[in-house]
CSV table of C-alpha atoms in Angstrom, one decimal:
chain,number,residue,atom,x,y,z
A,1,MET,CA,-38.9,42.5,-121.2
A,2,ARG,CA,-39.1,43.9,-117.7
A,3,ASN,CA,-38.3,41.7,-114.7
A,4,GLN,CA,-41.4,39.6,-113.9
A,5,GLY,CA,-41.2,40.5,-110.2
A,6,ASN,CA,-41.3,44.2,-111.0
A,7,VAL,CA,-44.3,43.6,-113.3
A,8,VAL,CA,-46.2,41.8,-110.6
A,9,GLU,CA,-45.5,44.5,-108.0
A,10,SER,CA,-46.6,47.3,-110.4
A,11,LEU,CA,-49.8,45.4,-111.2
A,12,PHE,CA,-50.8,45.4,-107.5
A,13,SER,CA,-50.7,49.2,-107.5
A,14,SER,CA,-52.4,49.8,-110.8
A,15,GLY,CA,-54.7,48.2,-113.5
A,16,LEU,CA,-53.7,45.1,-115.3
A,17,MET,CA,-50.8,45.8,-117.7
A,18,ASP,CA,-48.9,42.9,-119.3
A,19,PRO,CA,-45.2,42.8,-120.0
A,20,PHE,CA,-45.7,44.4,-123.4
A,21,ALA,CA,-47.5,47.5,-122.0
A,22,ARG,CA,-50.9,46.3,-123.2
A,23,ALA,CA,-53.7,47.1,-120.7
A,24,ILE,CA,-55.9,44.1,-120.1
A,25,THR,CA,-59.4,45.5,-120.1
A,26,TYR,CA,-61.4,42.5,-121.6
A,27,LEU,CA,-62.2,39.2,-120.0
A,28,ARG,CA,-63.9,36.4,-121.9
A,29,VAL,CA,-65.6,33.9,-119.6
A,30,SER,CA,-66.6,30.4,-120.5
A,31,VAL,CA,-69.5,29.3,-118.2
A,32,THR,CA,-69.7,25.8,-119.6
A,33,ASP,CA,-68.0,23.5,-122.1
A,34,ARG,CA,-71.3,22.0,-123.1
A,35,CYS,CA,-73.2,22.9,-126.2
A,36,ASP,CA,-76.4,21.8,-127.9
A,37,PHE,CA,-74.6,21.9,-131.3
A,38,ARG,CA,-71.6,19.9,-132.5
A,39,CYS,CA,-70.1,22.2,-135.2
A,40,VAL,CA,-67.7,20.3,-137.5
A,41,TYR,CA,-64.9,22.8,-137.0
A,42,CYS,CA,-65.3,23.0,-133.2
A,43,MET,CA,-66.1,19.6,-131.8
A,44,SER,CA,-66.1,15.9,-132.4
A,45,GLU,CA,-69.6,14.5,-132.7
A,46,ASP,CA,-69.0,12.2,-129.7
A,47,MET,CA,-67.7,14.7,-127.2
A,48,ALA,CA,-66.8,13.9,-123.5
A,49,PHE,CA,-67.7,16.9,-121.4
A,50,LEU,CA,-66.4,17.9,-118.0
A,51,PRO,CA,-68.1,16.5,-114.9
A,52,LYS,CA,-70.3,19.2,-113.3
A,53,ARG,CA,-68.3,19.0,-110.1
A,54,ASP,CA,-65.2,20.4,-111.9
A,55,LEU,CA,-67.0,23.6,-113.0
A,56,LEU,CA,-66.9,26.9,-111.1
A,57,THR,CA,-70.2,27.7,-109.4
A,58,LEU,CA,-72.1,30.8,-110.6
A,59,GLU,CA,-71.0,32.5,-107.4
A,60,GLU,CA,-67.4,31.7,-108.0
A,61,LEU,CA,-67.7,32.9,-111.6
A,62,ASP,CA,-69.2,36.2,-110.3
A,63,ARG,CA,-66.4,36.5,-107.7
A,64,ILE,CA,-63.6,36.1,-110.3
A,65,CYS,CA,-65.2,38.4,-112.8
A,66,SER,CA,-65.7,41.0,-110.1
A,67,ALA,CA,-62.0,40.8,-109.1
A,68,PHE,CA,-61.1,41.6,-112.7
A,69,VAL,CA,-63.5,44.5,-112.8
A,70,ASP,CA,-61.9,45.8,-109.6
A,71,ARG,CA,-58.6,45.8,-111.5
A,72,GLY,CA,-59.8,47.7,-114.5
A,73,VAL,CA,-61.5,45.2,-116.8
A,74,ARG,CA,-64.2,47.2,-118.7
A,75,LYS,CA,-65.7,44.4,-120.8
A,76,LEU,CA,-67.0,41.0,-119.9
A,77,ARG,CA,-68.1,38.5,-122.6
A,78,ILE,CA,-69.9,35.4,-121.5
A,79,THR,CA,-69.2,32.4,-123.7
A,80,GLY,CA,-69.3,28.6,-123.7
A,81,GLY,CA,-69.7,26.0,-125.2
A,82,GLU,CA,-73.1,27.4,-125.5
A,83,PRO,CA,-73.5,29.7,-122.4
A,84,LEU,CA,-77.3,29.9,-122.4
A,85,VAL,CA,-77.6,26.1,-121.8
A,86,ARG,CA,-76.1,26.5,-118.3
A,87,ARG,CA,-78.7,26.1,-115.6
A,88,ASP,CA,-79.7,29.3,-113.9
A,89,ILE,CA,-77.3,31.3,-116.1
A,90,MET,CA,-79.4,34.4,-116.0
A,91,THR,CA,-78.6,34.6,-112.3
A,92,LEU,CA,-75.0,35.3,-113.2
A,93,PHE,CA,-76.0,38.0,-115.7
A,94,GLY,CA,-78.3,39.6,-113.2
A,95,SER,CA,-75.5,39.7,-110.6
A,96,LEU,CA,-72.8,41.0,-112.9
A,97,SER,CA,-75.2,43.8,-114.1
A,98,ARG,CA,-74.4,45.6,-110.8
A,99,HIS,CA,-71.1,46.6,-112.3
A,100,LEU,CA,-72.9,48.2,-115.2
A,101,ASP,CA,-75.1,50.1,-112.8
A,102,SER,CA,-72.1,51.3,-110.9
A,103,GLY,CA,-70.2,52.4,-114.0
A,104,ALA,CA,-67.3,50.1,-113.3
A,105,LEU,CA,-68.1,48.0,-116.4
A,106,ASP,CA,-68.7,49.4,-119.9
A,107,GLU,CA,-70.2,46.3,-121.4
A,108,LEU,CA,-71.6,42.9,-120.5
A,109,THR,CA,-72.2,40.8,-123.6
A,110,VAL,CA,-72.6,37.2,-124.8
A,111,THR,CA,-71.6,35.0,-127.7
A,112,THR,CA,-74.2,32.3,-128.5
A,113,ASN,CA,-75.3,29.9,-131.2
A,114,GLY,CA,-78.8,31.4,-130.9
A,115,SER,CA,-80.6,28.3,-130.0
A,116,GLN,CA,-81.8,29.6,-126.7
A,117,LEU,CA,-82.2,33.3,-127.6
A,118,ALA,CA,-85.9,33.2,-128.1
A,119,ARG,CA,-86.2,32.2,-124.4
A,120,HIS,CA,-83.6,34.6,-122.9
A,121,ALA,CA,-83.4,37.7,-125.1
A,122,ARG,CA,-85.7,39.9,-122.9
A,123,ASP,CA,-84.0,38.8,-119.7
A,124,LEU,CA,-80.6,39.6,-121.2
A,125,ALA,CA,-81.7,43.1,-122.2
A,126,ALA,CA,-83.2,43.6,-118.7
A,127,CYS,CA,-79.7,42.7,-117.2
A,128,GLY,CA,-78.1,45.5,-119.2
A,129,VAL,CA,-76.8,43.4,-122.2
A,130,LYS,CA,-76.9,45.7,-125.2
A,131,ARG,CA,-75.6,43.4,-127.9
A,132,VAL,CA,-75.0,39.8,-128.7
A,133,ASN,CA,-72.9,37.8,-131.1
A,134,VAL,CA,-74.7,35.0,-132.9
A,135,SER,CA,-72.8,32.3,-134.8
A,136,ILE,CA,-74.4,31.4,-138.2
A,137,ASP,CA,-72.3,29.9,-141.0
A,138,THR,CA,-75.1,29.4,-143.6
A,139,LEU,CA,-78.7,30.3,-144.4
A,140,ASP,CA,-79.3,26.9,-146.0
A,141,PRO,CA,-81.2,24.8,-143.5
A,142,ASP,CA,-79.8,21.5,-144.7
A,143,LYS,CA,-76.3,22.8,-144.8
A,144,PHE,CA,-76.8,24.4,-141.3
A,145,ARG,CA,-77.8,21.0,-140.0
A,146,ALA,CA,-74.7,19.4,-141.6
A,147,ILE,CA,-72.3,22.0,-140.2
A,148,THR,CA,-73.8,22.0,-136.7
A,149,ARG,CA,-74.9,18.3,-136.8
A,150,TRP,CA,-77.7,19.0,-134.3
A,151,GLY,CA,-78.8,22.6,-135.0
A,152,ASP,CA,-82.1,23.9,-136.3
A,153,LEU,CA,-81.8,27.1,-138.4
A,154,THR,CA,-85.4,28.0,-137.9
A,155,LYS,CA,-85.0,28.0,-134.1
A,156,VAL,CA,-81.9,30.2,-134.4
A,157,LEU,CA,-83.7,32.7,-136.7
A,158,GLN,CA,-86.5,32.9,-134.2
A,159,GLY,CA,-83.9,33.7,-131.6
A,160,LEU,CA,-82.6,36.6,-133.8
A,161,ASP,CA,-86.1,38.0,-134.1
A,162,ALA,CA,-86.5,37.9,-130.3
A,163,ALA,CA,-83.1,39.5,-129.8
A,164,GLN,CA,-83.9,42.4,-132.1
A,165,ASN,CA,-87.4,42.8,-130.7
A,166,ALA,CA,-85.9,43.1,-127.3
A,167,GLY,CA,-83.6,45.9,-128.5
A,168,LEU,CA,-80.4,43.9,-128.6
A,169,LYS,CA,-77.9,44.8,-131.3
A,170,VAL,CA,-76.9,41.6,-133.1
A,171,LYS,CA,-73.6,40.8,-134.8
A,172,ILE,CA,-73.4,37.6,-136.9
A,173,ASN,CA,-70.2,35.5,-136.7
A,174,THR,CA,-69.5,33.3,-139.7
A,175,VAL,CA,-66.6,30.8,-139.9
A,176,ALA,CA,-65.4,30.8,-143.5
A,177,LEU,CA,-65.2,27.1,-144.6
A,178,LYS,CA,-63.5,26.1,-147.8
A,179,GLY,CA,-65.9,24.3,-150.1
A,180,VAL,CA,-68.8,24.6,-147.6
A,181,ASN,CA,-70.0,28.2,-147.3
A,182,GLU,CA,-67.5,30.2,-149.4
A,183,ASP,CA,-70.1,30.6,-152.1
A,184,GLU,CA,-72.6,32.1,-149.6
A,185,ILE,CA,-70.5,34.9,-148.2
A,186,GLU,CA,-72.1,37.6,-150.4
A,187,SER,CA,-75.6,36.4,-149.6
A,188,LEU,CA,-74.8,36.3,-145.9
A,189,LEU,CA,-73.5,39.8,-146.2
A,190,ALA,CA,-76.6,41.1,-147.9
A,191,TRP,CA,-78.9,39.3,-145.4
A,192,ALA,CA,-77.1,40.5,-142.3
A,193,HIS,CA,-76.8,44.1,-143.5
A,194,GLY,CA,-80.4,44.1,-144.7
A,195,ARG,CA,-81.4,43.4,-141.1
A,196,GLY,CA,-79.1,46.0,-139.6
A,197,MET,CA,-76.6,43.5,-138.3
A,198,ASP,CA,-72.8,43.5,-138.6
A,199,LEU,CA,-71.2,40.5,-140.1
A,200,THR,CA,-67.8,39.2,-139.0
A,201,LEU,CA,-65.9,36.5,-141.0
A,202,ILE,CA,-63.6,34.2,-139.0
A,203,GLU,CA,-60.8,31.9,-140.2
A,204,VAL,CA,-61.0,28.4,-138.9
A,205,MET,CA,-58.7,28.0,-135.8
A,206,PRO,CA,-56.5,24.9,-135.3
A,207,LEU,CA,-57.9,24.0,-131.8
A,208,GLY,CA,-58.8,20.5,-130.7
A,209,GLU,CA,-59.2,17.2,-132.4
A,210,ILE,CA,-62.2,17.0,-134.7
A,211,ASP,CA,-63.6,14.6,-137.2
A,212,GLY,CA,-61.8,15.5,-140.4
A,213,GLN,CA,-58.9,17.8,-141.2
A,214,ARG,CA,-58.7,21.5,-140.8
A,215,ILE,CA,-56.5,21.9,-143.9
A,216,ASP,CA,-59.6,20.9,-145.8
A,217,GLN,CA,-61.6,23.5,-144.0
A,218,PHE,CA,-59.2,26.5,-144.0
A,219,LEU,CA,-60.2,29.4,-146.3
A,220,PRO,CA,-57.8,32.4,-146.1
A,221,LEU,CA,-59.8,35.6,-145.6
A,222,SER,CA,-57.2,37.5,-147.6
A,223,GLN,CA,-58.7,35.6,-150.6
A,224,VAL,CA,-62.3,36.3,-149.5
A,225,ARG,CA,-61.6,40.0,-149.0
A,226,ALA,CA,-60.0,40.3,-152.5
A,227,ARG,CA,-63.1,38.7,-154.0
A,228,LEU,CA,-65.4,41.0,-152.1
A,229,ALA,CA,-63.4,44.0,-153.1
A,230,ALA,CA,-63.9,43.2,-156.7
A,231,ARG,CA,-67.7,43.5,-156.2
A,232,TYR,CA,-68.1,46.0,-153.4
A,233,GLU,CA,-66.4,49.3,-152.3
A,234,LEU,CA,-64.8,48.5,-149.0
A,235,GLU,CA,-63.7,51.4,-146.7
A,236,ASP,CA,-61.3,50.6,-143.9
A,237,LEU,CA,-62.6,51.6,-140.5
A,238,ALA,CA,-60.7,52.3,-137.3
A,239,ASP,CA,-63.7,50.9,-135.3
A,240,ARG,CA,-62.9,48.5,-132.5
A,241,THR,CA,-65.4,46.6,-130.4
A,242,GLY,CA,-62.8,45.3,-127.9
A,243,GLY,CA,-62.0,42.2,-129.9
A,244,PRO,CA,-59.7,41.2,-132.7
A,245,ALA,CA,-61.9,42.0,-135.7
A,246,ARG,CA,-60.7,44.6,-138.3
A,247,TYR,CA,-63.7,46.3,-139.9
A,248,VAL,CA,-64.6,47.8,-143.2
A,249,ARG,CA,-67.7,49.7,-144.3
A,250,VAL,CA,-69.4,48.2,-147.4
A,251,LYS,CA,-70.6,51.2,-149.3
A,252,GLU,CA,-73.3,49.4,-151.3
A,253,THR,CA,-75.0,48.1,-148.1
A,254,GLY,CA,-74.0,50.7,-145.6
A,255,GLY,CA,-73.1,47.9,-143.1
A,256,ARG,CA,-70.0,46.9,-141.3
A,257,LEU,CA,-68.0,43.8,-142.2
A,258,GLY,CA,-65.3,42.4,-139.9
A,259,PHE,CA,-62.4,40.0,-140.5
A,260,ILE,CA,-60.8,37.9,-137.8
A,261,THR,CA,-57.6,36.4,-139.2
A,262,PRO,CA,-55.6,34.5,-136.6
A,263,LEU,CA,-53.6,32.7,-139.4
A,264,THR,CA,-53.2,35.1,-142.3
A,265,HIS,CA,-52.9,38.3,-140.3
A,266,ASN,CA,-52.7,37.9,-136.6
A,267,PHE,CA,-54.0,40.5,-134.1
A,268,CYS,CA,-51.6,39.9,-131.2
A,269,GLU,CA,-50.0,43.4,-131.2
A,270,SER,CA,-53.2,44.9,-129.8
A,271,CYS,CA,-54.4,42.0,-127.6
A,272,ASN,CA,-56.2,43.4,-124.5
A,273,ARG,CA,-57.9,40.2,-123.4
A,274,VAL,CA,-57.6,37.0,-121.4
A,275,ARG,CA,-59.9,34.0,-121.1
A,276,LEU,CA,-61.3,32.2,-118.1
A,277,THR,CA,-62.5,28.7,-118.5
A,278,CYS,CA,-65.5,27.2,-116.7
A,279,THR,CA,-63.0,25.2,-114.5
A,280,GLY,CA,-61.2,28.4,-113.4
A,281,GLN,CA,-58.2,28.2,-115.7
A,282,LEU,CA,-57.1,31.6,-117.0
A,283,PHE,CA,-55.5,31.5,-120.4
A,284,MET,CA,-53.5,34.6,-121.2
A,285,CYS,CA,-53.4,33.7,-124.9
A,286,LEU,CA,-55.9,31.7,-126.9
A,287,GLY,CA,-53.0,30.2,-128.9
A,288,GLN,CA,-50.8,29.1,-126.0
A,289,GLU,CA,-51.1,26.3,-123.5
A,290,ASP,CA,-49.9,28.3,-120.5
A,291,ALA,CA,-52.7,28.8,-118.0
A,292,ALA,CA,-53.1,30.0,-114.4
A,293,ASP,CA,-55.4,28.2,-111.9
A,294,LEU,CA,-57.9,30.6,-110.3
A,295,ARG,CA,-60.2,28.0,-108.9
A,296,ALA,CA,-57.8,27.0,-106.2
A,297,PRO,CA,-57.3,30.5,-104.7
A,298,VAL,CA,-61.0,31.2,-104.9
A,299,ARG,CA,-61.8,28.0,-102.9
A,300,ALA,CA,-58.9,28.4,-100.5
A,301,SER,CA,-60.1,31.6,-98.9
A,302,GLU,CA,-63.1,33.9,-98.6
A,303,SER,CA,-60.7,36.8,-99.0
A,304,ASN,CA,-59.6,37.8,-102.4
A,305,GLU,CA,-56.0,38.3,-101.5
A,306,LEU,CA,-54.9,34.9,-103.0
A,307,LEU,CA,-57.1,35.4,-106.0
A,308,ASP,CA,-55.7,38.9,-106.7
A,309,ARG,CA,-52.1,37.5,-106.4
A,310,ALA,CA,-52.9,34.7,-108.9
A,311,ILE,CA,-54.4,37.1,-111.4
A,312,VAL,CA,-51.6,39.6,-111.4
A,313,GLU,CA,-48.9,36.9,-111.6
A,314,ALA,CA,-50.7,35.4,-114.6
A,315,ILE,CA,-51.0,38.7,-116.4
A,316,ALA,CA,-47.2,39.2,-115.8
A,317,ARG,CA,-46.5,36.3,-118.0
A,318,LYS,CA,-48.9,37.0,-120.9
A,319,PRO,CA,-47.0,36.2,-124.1
A,320,LYS,CA,-46.5,38.6,-127.0
A,321,GLY,CA,-48.5,36.4,-129.4
A,322,HIS,CA,-49.8,33.0,-130.4
A,323,ASP,CA,-48.4,30.0,-132.3
A,324,PHE,CA,-51.4,29.2,-134.5
A,325,ILE,CA,-50.6,27.3,-137.7
A,326,ILE,CA,-52.3,24.7,-139.8
A,327,ASP,CA,-50.0,21.8,-139.7
A,328,ARG,CA,-50.0,20.5,-143.2
A,329,ARG,CA,-47.4,17.8,-142.6
A,330,HIS,CA,-49.0,16.0,-139.7
A,331,ALA,CA,-52.6,17.2,-140.0
A,332,ARG,CA,-53.0,17.9,-136.3
A,333,PRO,CA,-54.3,20.9,-134.4
A,334,ALA,CA,-51.9,23.6,-133.0
A,335,LEU,CA,-53.4,22.9,-129.6
A,336,SER,CA,-55.2,19.8,-128.3
A,337,ARG,CA,-57.9,21.6,-126.3
A,338,HIS,CA,-61.2,22.4,-128.0
A,339,MET,CA,-62.4,26.0,-128.5
A,340,SER,CA,-65.5,25.1,-126.4
A,341,VAL,CA,-63.1,24.5,-123.4
A,342,THR,CA,-61.4,27.9,-123.7
A,343,GLY,CA,-64.5,29.9,-124.5
A,344,GLY,CA,-64.0,31.4,-127.9
């Protein structure tokens, strides 16, 4: 590895390049840790959320995102928790859209549970958002309620209609859960592709204390792919959307199917992203605890000099990969923080 001091100095005169020569062009931004669902693999039912005073303001979020865009980030993904439950969140989308207008940003997008899409879809499209990721793990209303605890599938499906009517391209994200939805994957595939939507399957990630054990939830996608390959003709694709998914074309449906496999086949070698939490902590790796505080430099000065220094010093210590593992002996998560805190 190169000397960290040299890495920091080179970052000040160029775009963001980590110690392993990976250009950092993708920032995922959590705007809130709150969510109107309590998905069984993501949260405990009785969650304690952060006090509002600890959150970055929308103006601070804009300032940090813009600092990353100035240093070569080409894609911003707004996440949560559930991002669309944050008060006045469309103000942030509207402000960040200026980077799309200038050509400095290639894509502004959002990951959502879909509960608020019917209300916000047209406004998102007006702000230059072209596509959204919507998390749906089942098409069975009762099972959907059981997985999300508080979710209403009908409301989410209305959100999908609104998104597509507004011209947004939709990708469905489905967490593969052993004994829960593994028998639905083929029907989810047919449904998504029948509506012109990509489907991405995701292995459950060992983040945060939940009610129950992840060893009971974990379904290796290597097994799922083998099962699908016995029924469908799957053509490997070189397509990349900026994230970790590896894609295939399903010949019988004509649609794309993605696999995100942090446990059975990690995607660290091509990692181009970092994650900003709603409190201003920058995580250089989803699967590591190391984080840099960006809230303090933002609040210490109206100039971006301290913020820029904190960003480049953080990127200079981005690790090569994560340490995700399902701990079968102690039945505990790899990391104590919840996915809703990190932002997906």
